[in-house]
Amino acid sequence: MKRVKILVLFAFFIFLFSFSLYAQQSLKPKNIILMIGDGMGLAQISAGKTYKGNLNLEKFKVVGLLTTNSCDEYITDSAAGATAMSTGYKTKNVAIGIDCDGERRETVLEYANKIGKATGIVVVCAITHATPAAFVAHVPDRNMQIKIAEQIAKEANADLYLGGGWGWFLPKSKGGKREDGQDLIDTMRRRGYYFISKPEEFYNFNFDKAGKVIGLFAENHPPYAPNRKPTLSEMTKKAIEFLSRDKDGFFLMVEGSQIDWAGHANDSEQILKEMADFDEAIGVALEFAQKDGNTLVIVTADHETGGYAIVGGSVEEKKVEGKFVTKNHTGIMVPVFAFGPGAEAFAGFGDNTLIGKKIFEYLKK
Ligand SMILES: [Zn+2]
């Protein structure tokens, strides 16, 4: 009799276990956080691990590899890479939010907005720069930052922007870059955005009272890590607090923007610092997702930068000897890490358009 009881109990637990696995797999994420390490290849991650000891990235159990080619170049740039992820469509290098034929394509952020989710962008570059722009703007050339700022100010509907680049929004008479005389910060204020531009304002700002916020803490790009205030992880934490108030869920894009620049500069030391900074932000997102249970976190890169290789180093001394084969991007596949409901779709081989396609699929479910 005792044995029967144990067997029944055992069967019950097996049932519970498989049910929870099933539920985990079939659940649609309520919140999606997409984190892009610009220029982050496997060597950058390896270097970051050596420097930091343990990476938050290591907590992800679903890992895949993505091809990144654009429709006109073997080696993508950030504009085409981000557009593949934001729309699910390939495009030509330098193009933002349009497909290979120049057709405007809806972005996952725009769609998330449309269905009532809160949306946000957190970067450590100007928000008019290629990666963030690909989520909120549609232009044939990433260098049209004057136009991108105008689209952000007048057409885009993200609830929160944190990063740099106020110069693109203000006329020359107010210290900005615009020659058309427009004060787009004023335009955004009239559309209900609170504008903050100083670190103290960020730390003291009562985000609860605001419906929409644009926080730009540099005239163009914020400085290299660790000289940034606020940091990427501080902004990510605030963004998650702010956006998670929406009962319909949220979509947030976070970019470790300057891993790429350290690659272009062939600066191995700086890659370590930018990787550590990005990984802190990953930790913030992951902690929220673990507690929340309804949040999908995807971490990936748009391309690798520098042809970075590690040719020596020391785990004890937390240092690496890095070498570079180029000052540009390379065509090597990039890793993707996923955690939370829907994560398993990113396991194995894929293409960077998978990111956009899957996010759309989850939003539309
Ligand atoms: Zn680059």
Coordinates of N, CA, C and O in Angstrom, one line a residue, residues 96-221:
I96 N 17.6 52.5 -42.6 CA 17.0 52.5 -41.3 C 15.5 52.3 -41.5 O 14.8 53.1 -42.1
G97 N 14.9 51.1 -41.0 CA 13.5 51.0 -40.9 C 12.8 50.8 -42.2 O 11.6 51.0 -42.3
I98 N 13.5 50.5 -43.3 CA 13.0 50.2 -44.6 C 13.6 48.9 -45.1 O 14.6 48.4 -44.6
D99 N 12.9 48.2 -46.1 CA 13.4 46.9 -46.5 C 14.4 47.1 -47.7 O 14.7 48.2 -48.1
C100 N 14.8 46.0 -48.4 CA 15.7 46.0 -49.5 C 15.2 46.9 -50.7 O 16.0 47.4 -51.4
D101 N 13.9 47.0 -50.8 CA 13.3 47.7 -51.9 C 13.0 49.2 -51.5 O 12.3 49.9 -52.3
G102 N 13.4 49.5 -50.3 CA 13.1 50.9 -49.9 C 11.7 51.1 -49.3 O 11.3 52.2 -48.9
E103 N 11.0 50.0 -49.1 CA 9.6 50.0 -48.5 C 9.7 50.2 -47.0 O 10.5 49.5 -46.4
R104 N 8.9 51.1 -46.5 CA 8.9 51.4 -45.1 C 8.3 50.1 -44.4 O 7.3 49.6 -44.8
R105 N 9.0 49.7 -43.3 CA 8.5 48.5 -42.6 C 8.2 48.9 -41.1 O 9.0 49.6 -40.5
E106 N 7.1 48.4 -40.6 CA 6.8 48.6 -39.2 C 7.8 48.0 -38.3 O 8.3 46.9 -38.6
T107 N 8.1 48.6 -37.2 CA 9.1 48.1 -36.2 C 8.3 47.4 -35.1 O 7.2 47.7 -34.8
V108 N 9.0 46.5 -34.4 CA 8.4 45.8 -33.2 C 8.0 46.8 -32.2 O 7.0 46.7 -31.5
L109 N 8.8 47.9 -32.0 CA 8.5 48.9 -31.0 C 7.2 49.7 -31.4 O 6.3 49.9 -30.6
E110 N 7.1 50.0 -32.7 CA 5.9 50.7 -33.2 C 4.6 49.8 -33.0 O 3.6 50.2 -32.6
Y111 N 4.8 48.5 -33.3 CA 3.7 47.6 -33.2 C 3.3 47.4 -31.7 O 2.1 47.4 -31.3
A112 N 4.3 47.3 -30.8 CA 4.0 47.1 -29.4 C 3.3 48.3 -28.9 O 2.3 48.2 -28.1
N113 N 3.6 49.5 -29.4 CA 2.9 50.7 -29.0 C 1.5 50.7 -29.4 O 0.6 51.0 -28.7
K114 N 1.3 50.2 -30.7 CA -0.1 50.2 -31.3 C -1.0 49.2 -30.5 O -2.2 49.5 -30.3
I115 N -0.5 48.2 -29.9 CA -1.3 47.2 -29.2 C -1.4 47.6 -27.7 O -1.8 46.8 -26.9
G116 N -0.9 48.7 -27.3 CA -1.1 49.2 -26.0 C 0.0 48.9 -25.0 O -0.1 49.2 -23.8
K117 N 1.1 48.4 -25.5 CA 2.3 48.2 -24.5 C 3.1 49.4 -24.4 O 3.1 50.3 -25.3
A118 N 3.7 49.6 -23.2 CA 4.7 50.7 -23.0 C 5.9 50.3 -23.8 O 6.3 49.1 -23.9
T119 N 6.6 51.3 -24.3 CA 7.8 51.1 -25.0 C 9.0 52.0 -24.7 O 8.7 53.2 -24.3
G120 N 10.2 51.5 -24.8 CA 11.3 52.4 -24.4 C 12.6 52.0 -25.1 O 12.8 50.9 -25.6
I121 N 13.5 53.0 -25.1 CA 14.8 52.8 -25.7 C 15.9 53.3 -24.8 O 15.7 54.5 -24.2
V122 N 16.9 52.5 -24.5 CA 18.0 52.9 -23.6 C 19.3 52.6 -24.3 O 19.6 51.5 -24.6
V123 N 20.1 53.6 -24.5 CA 21.3 53.5 -25.2 C 22.4 54.3 -24.6 O 22.1 55.2 -23.8
V124 N 23.7 54.1 -24.9 CA 24.8 54.9 -24.5 C 25.4 55.6 -25.7 O 26.6 55.8 -25.8
C125 N 24.6 56.0 -26.7 CA 25.0 56.8 -27.8 C 23.9 57.8 -28.0 O 22.9 57.8 -27.3
A126 N 24.0 58.6 -29.1 CA 22.8 59.5 -29.4 C 21.7 58.6 -29.8 O 21.8 57.6 -30.5
I127 N 20.5 59.0 -29.4 CA 19.3 58.2 -29.8 C 19.0 58.3 -31.2 O 18.1 57.5 -31.7
T128 N 19.6 59.2 -31.9 CA 19.4 59.3 -33.4 C 20.4 58.4 -34.1 O 20.4 58.3 -35.4
H129 N 21.3 57.7 -33.4 CA 22.3 56.8 -34.0 C 21.6 55.5 -34.6 O 20.5 55.2 -34.2
A130 N 22.4 54.8 -35.4 CA 21.8 53.7 -36.2 C 20.9 52.7 -35.4 O 19.7 52.5 -35.8
T131 N 21.4 52.1 -34.4 CA 20.7 51.1 -33.7 C 19.3 51.6 -33.1 O 18.3 51.0 -33.4
P132 N 19.4 52.6 -32.2 CA 18.1 53.1 -31.7 C 17.2 53.6 -32.8 O 15.9 53.3 -32.8
A133 N 17.7 54.3 -33.8 CA 16.9 54.9 -34.9 C 16.1 53.8 -35.6 O 15.0 54.0 -36.0
A134 N 16.7 52.6 -35.8 CA 16.0 51.6 -36.5 C 14.8 51.1 -35.9 O 14.0 50.4 -36.5
F135 N 14.5 51.4 -34.6 CA 13.3 51.0 -33.9 C 12.2 52.1 -34.0 O 11.0 51.8 -33.7
V136 N 12.6 53.3 -34.3 CA 11.6 54.4 -34.3 C 11.6 55.3 -35.5 O 10.9 56.3 -35.5
A137 N 12.5 55.1 -36.5 CA 12.5 56.0 -37.6 C 12.6 55.2 -38.9 O 12.9 53.9 -38.9
H138 N 12.4 55.9 -40.0 CA 12.5 55.2 -41.4 C 13.1 56.2 -42.3 O 12.5 57.1 -42.8
V139 N 14.4 55.9 -42.6 CA 15.1 56.8 -43.6 C 16.1 55.9 -44.4 O 16.5 54.9 -43.9
P140 N 16.4 56.4 -45.6 CA 17.3 55.6 -46.4 C 18.8 55.6 -46.0 O 19.6 54.7 -46.4
D141 N 19.1 56.6 -45.1 CA 20.5 56.7 -44.7 C 20.6 57.1 -43.3 O 20.1 58.1 -42.8
R142 N 21.4 56.3 -42.5 CA 21.6 56.5 -41.1 C 22.2 57.9 -40.8 O 22.0 58.4 -39.6
N143 N 22.9 58.5 -41.8 CA 23.5 59.8 -41.5 C 22.5 60.9 -41.5 O 22.9 62.1 -41.2
M144 N 21.2 60.6 -41.9 CA 20.2 61.7 -41.8 C 19.7 61.9 -40.4 O 18.5 61.8 -40.1
Q145 N 20.6 62.2 -39.5 CA 20.2 62.3 -38.1 C 19.3 63.5 -37.8 O 18.5 63.4 -36.9
I146 N 19.4 64.5 -38.6 CA 18.6 65.7 -38.5 C 17.1 65.2 -38.7 O 16.2 65.6 -38.0
K147 N 16.9 64.4 -39.8 CA 15.6 63.9 -40.1 C 15.1 62.8 -39.1 O 14.0 62.8 -38.7
I148 N 16.1 62.0 -38.6 CA 15.7 61.0 -37.6 C 15.2 61.6 -36.4 O 14.2 61.2 -35.8
A149 N 15.8 62.7 -35.9 CA 15.4 63.4 -34.7 C 14.0 64.0 -34.9 O 13.1 63.9 -34.1
E150 N 13.7 64.5 -36.2 CA 12.4 65.0 -36.5 C 11.4 63.9 -36.4 O 10.3 64.1 -35.9
Q151 N 11.7 62.8 -36.9 CA 10.7 61.6 -36.9 C 10.5 61.2 -35.5 O 9.3 60.9 -35.1
I152 N 11.5 61.2 -34.7 CA 11.4 60.8 -33.3 C 10.4 61.8 -32.6 O 9.5 61.4 -31.9
A153 N 10.7 63.1 -32.8 CA 10.0 64.1 -32.1 C 8.5 64.2 -32.6 O 7.6 64.5 -31.8
K154 N 8.3 64.0 -33.9 CA 6.9 64.2 -34.4 C 6.1 63.0 -34.6 O 4.8 63.1 -34.6
E155 N 6.7 61.9 -34.9 CA 5.9 60.7 -35.3 C 6.1 59.5 -34.4 O 5.1 58.8 -34.2
A156 N 7.2 59.3 -33.8 CA 7.4 58.1 -33.0 C 6.7 58.2 -31.7 O 6.4 59.3 -31.3
N157 N 6.4 57.1 -31.1 CA 5.5 57.1 -29.9 C 6.1 56.4 -28.7 O 5.4 56.0 -27.8
A158 N 7.4 56.2 -28.7 CA 8.0 55.5 -27.5 C 7.7 56.3 -26.2 O 7.7 57.5 -26.3
D159 N 7.5 55.6 -25.1 CA 7.2 56.3 -23.9 C 8.4 56.8 -23.2 O 8.4 57.7 -22.4
L160 N 9.6 56.2 -23.5 CA 10.8 56.6 -22.8 C 12.0 56.4 -23.7 O 12.2 55.4 -24.4
Y161 N 12.8 57.5 -23.7 CA 14.1 57.5 -24.4 C 15.2 57.9 -23.4 O 15.0 58.9 -22.7
L162 N 16.2 57.1 -23.2 CA 17.3 57.4 -22.4 C 18.6 57.2 -23.1 O 18.8 56.1 -23.7
G163 N 19.5 58.2 -23.2 CA 20.7 58.1 -23.9 C 21.4 59.4 -24.1 O 21.4 60.2 -23.2
G164 N 21.9 59.7 -25.3 CA 22.5 61.0 -25.6 C 21.9 61.6 -26.8 O 21.0 61.0 -27.4
G165 N 22.4 62.8 -27.2 CA 22.0 63.4 -28.5 C 21.1 64.5 -28.5 O 20.4 64.8 -29.5
W166 N 21.0 65.3 -27.4 CA 20.1 66.5 -27.5 C 20.4 67.5 -28.5 O 19.5 68.2 -29.0
G167 N 21.7 67.5 -29.0 CA 22.1 68.4 -30.0 C 21.3 68.3 -31.3 O 21.1 69.3 -32.0
W168 N 20.9 67.1 -31.6 CA 20.1 66.8 -32.8 C 18.7 67.4 -32.8 O 18.0 67.5 -33.8
F169 N 18.3 67.7 -31.6 CA 16.9 68.1 -31.4 C 16.8 69.7 -31.2 O 15.7 70.2 -31.2
L170 N 17.9 70.3 -31.0 CA 17.8 71.8 -30.7 C 18.5 72.6 -31.9 O 19.5 72.1 -32.5
P171 N 18.0 73.8 -32.1 CA 18.5 74.7 -33.1 C 19.9 75.2 -32.6 O 20.2 75.2 -31.5
K172 N 20.6 75.7 -33.6 CA 22.0 76.3 -33.3 C 21.9 77.4 -32.3 O 22.7 77.5 -31.4
S173 N 20.8 78.2 -32.3 CA 20.6 79.3 -31.4 C 20.5 78.8 -30.0 O 20.7 79.6 -29.0
K174 N 20.2 77.5 -29.8 CA 20.1 77.0 -28.4 C 21.2 76.0 -28.1 O 21.0 75.1 -27.2
G175 N 22.2 76.1 -28.9 CA 23.4 75.2 -28.6 C 23.4 73.9 -29.3 O 24.2 73.0 -29.2
G176 N 22.3 73.7 -30.2 CA 22.2 72.4 -30.9 C 22.8 72.4 -32.3 O 23.6 73.3 -32.6
K177 N 22.5 71.4 -33.0 CA 23.1 71.2 -34.4 C 22.1 71.6 -35.5 O 22.5 71.6 -36.7
R178 N 20.9 71.9 -35.2 CA 19.9 72.1 -36.2 C 20.0 73.5 -36.9 O 20.0 74.5 -36.2
E179 N 20.0 73.4 -38.2 CA 20.0 74.7 -39.0 C 18.7 75.1 -39.4 O 18.5 76.2 -40.0
D180 N 17.7 74.2 -39.2 CA 16.3 74.6 -39.6 C 15.5 75.4 -38.6 O 14.4 75.7 -38.7
G181 N 16.2 75.7 -37.5 CA 15.6 76.6 -36.5 C 14.6 75.8 -35.6 O 14.1 76.4 -34.6
Q182 N 14.3 74.6 -35.8 CA 13.3 73.9 -35.0 C 13.8 73.5 -33.6 O 15.0 73.0 -33.5
D183 N 13.0 73.7 -32.6 CA 13.3 73.2 -31.3 C 12.4 71.9 -31.1 O 11.2 72.0 -30.7
L184 N 13.0 70.8 -31.3 CA 12.2 69.5 -31.3 C 11.9 69.1 -29.9 O 11.0 68.3 -29.6
I185 N 12.8 69.6 -28.9 CA 12.5 69.3 -27.5 C 11.2 69.9 -27.1 O 10.3 69.3 -26.5
D186 N 11.0 71.1 -27.6 CA 9.8 71.9 -27.4 C 8.6 71.1 -28.0 O 7.5 71.0 -27.4
T187 N 8.8 70.6 -29.2 CA 7.8 69.8 -29.9 C 7.4 68.6 -29.0 O 6.2 68.3 -28.9
M188 N 8.4 68.0 -28.5 CA 8.1 66.8 -27.7 C 7.4 67.1 -26.4 O 6.6 66.4 -25.9
R189 N 7.8 68.2 -25.8 CA 7.1 68.7 -24.6 C 5.6 68.9 -24.8 O 4.8 68.5 -24.0
R190 N 5.4 69.5 -26.0 CA 4.0 69.7 -26.3 C 3.2 68.4 -26.6 O 2.0 68.3 -26.5
R191 N 4.0 67.3 -26.9 CA 3.4 66.0 -27.0 C 3.4 65.2 -25.7 O 3.1 64.0 -25.7
G192 N 3.7 65.9 -24.6 CA 3.6 65.2 -23.3 C 4.8 64.6 -22.7 O 4.8 63.9 -21.7
Y193 N 6.0 64.9 -23.4 CA 7.2 64.3 -22.9 C 7.9 65.3 -21.8 O 7.9 66.5 -22.0
Y194 N 8.4 64.7 -20.8 CA 9.3 65.4 -19.8 C 10.7 65.3 -20.4 O 11.1 64.2 -20.8
F195 N 11.4 66.4 -20.4 CA 12.8 66.4 -20.9 C 13.7 66.6 -19.8 O 13.6 67.5 -19.0
I196 N 14.7 65.6 -19.7 CA 15.7 65.8 -18.7 C 17.1 65.7 -19.4 O 17.2 64.9 -20.4
S197 N 18.1 66.4 -18.9 CA 19.4 66.3 -19.6 C 20.6 66.3 -18.7 O 21.7 66.2 -19.2
K198 N 20.3 66.3 -17.4 CA 21.5 66.3 -16.4 C 21.4 65.0 -15.6 O 20.3 64.6 -15.2
P199 N 22.6 64.4 -15.3 CA 22.5 63.2 -14.4 C 21.7 63.4 -13.1 O 21.0 62.5 -12.7
E200 N 21.9 64.6 -12.5 CA 21.2 64.9 -11.2 C 19.7 64.8 -11.4 O 18.9 64.3 -10.6
E201 N 19.2 65.3 -12.6 CA 17.8 65.2 -12.9 C 17.4 63.8 -13.0 O 16.3 63.4 -12.6
F202 N 18.2 63.0 -13.6 CA 17.9 61.6 -13.8 C 17.7 60.9 -12.4 O 16.8 60.2 -12.1
Y203 N 18.7 61.2 -11.5 CA 18.7 60.5 -10.2 C 17.6 61.0 -9.3 O 17.1 60.3 -8.5
N204 N 17.2 62.3 -9.5 CA 16.1 62.9 -8.7 C 14.7 62.9 -9.3 O 13.8 63.2 -8.7
F205 N 14.7 62.5 -10.6 CA 13.4 62.7 -11.3 C 12.4 61.7 -10.8 O 12.6 60.5 -10.5
N206 N 11.2 62.2 -10.6 CA 10.1 61.3 -10.1 C 9.4 60.7 -11.4 O 8.5 61.3 -11.9
F207 N 9.9 59.6 -11.8 CA 9.4 59.0 -13.1 C 7.9 58.6 -12.9 O 7.2 58.5 -13.9
D208 N 7.5 58.4 -11.7 CA 6.1 58.0 -11.5 C 5.1 59.1 -12.0 O 4.0 58.7 -12.4
K209 N 5.5 60.3 -11.9 CA 4.5 61.4 -12.3 C 4.5 61.6 -13.8 O 3.6 62.3 -14.3
A210 N 5.4 61.0 -14.5 CA 5.5 61.3 -15.9 C 4.9 60.3 -16.8 O 5.0 59.1 -16.5
G211 N 4.2 60.7 -17.8 CA 3.7 59.8 -18.8 C 4.7 59.3 -19.8 O 4.8 58.2 -20.1
K212 N 5.5 60.3 -20.3 CA 6.5 60.0 -21.2 C 7.8 60.8 -20.9 O 7.7 62.0 -20.4
V213 N 8.9 60.2 -21.1 CA 10.2 60.9 -20.7 C 11.2 60.8 -21.9 O 11.3 59.7 -22.5
I214 N 11.9 61.9 -22.1 CA 13.1 61.8 -23.0 C 14.3 62.4 -22.2 O 14.3 63.5 -21.8
G215 N 15.2 61.5 -21.9 CA 16.4 61.9 -21.1 C 17.6 61.8 -21.9 O 18.0 60.7 -22.3
L216 N 18.2 62.9 -22.3 CA 19.4 62.9 -23.2 C 20.5 63.6 -22.4 O 20.4 64.8 -22.1
F217 N 21.6 62.8 -22.1 CA 22.6 63.3 -21.1 C 23.9 63.7 -21.8 O 24.9 63.8 -21.1
A218 N 23.9 63.9 -23.1 CA 25.0 64.4 -23.8 C 24.6 65.1 -25.1 O 23.5 64.8 -25.6
E219 N 25.3 66.0 -25.5 CA 25.0 66.8 -26.7 C 24.9 65.8 -27.9 O 24.0 65.9 -28.7
N220 N 25.9 64.9 -27.9 CA 25.8 63.8 -28.9 C 26.0 62.5 -28.2 O 25.0 62.0 -27.7
H221 N 27.1 61.9 -28.2 CA 27.3 60.6 -27.6 C 27.8 60.8 -26.1 O 28.7 61.6 -25.9

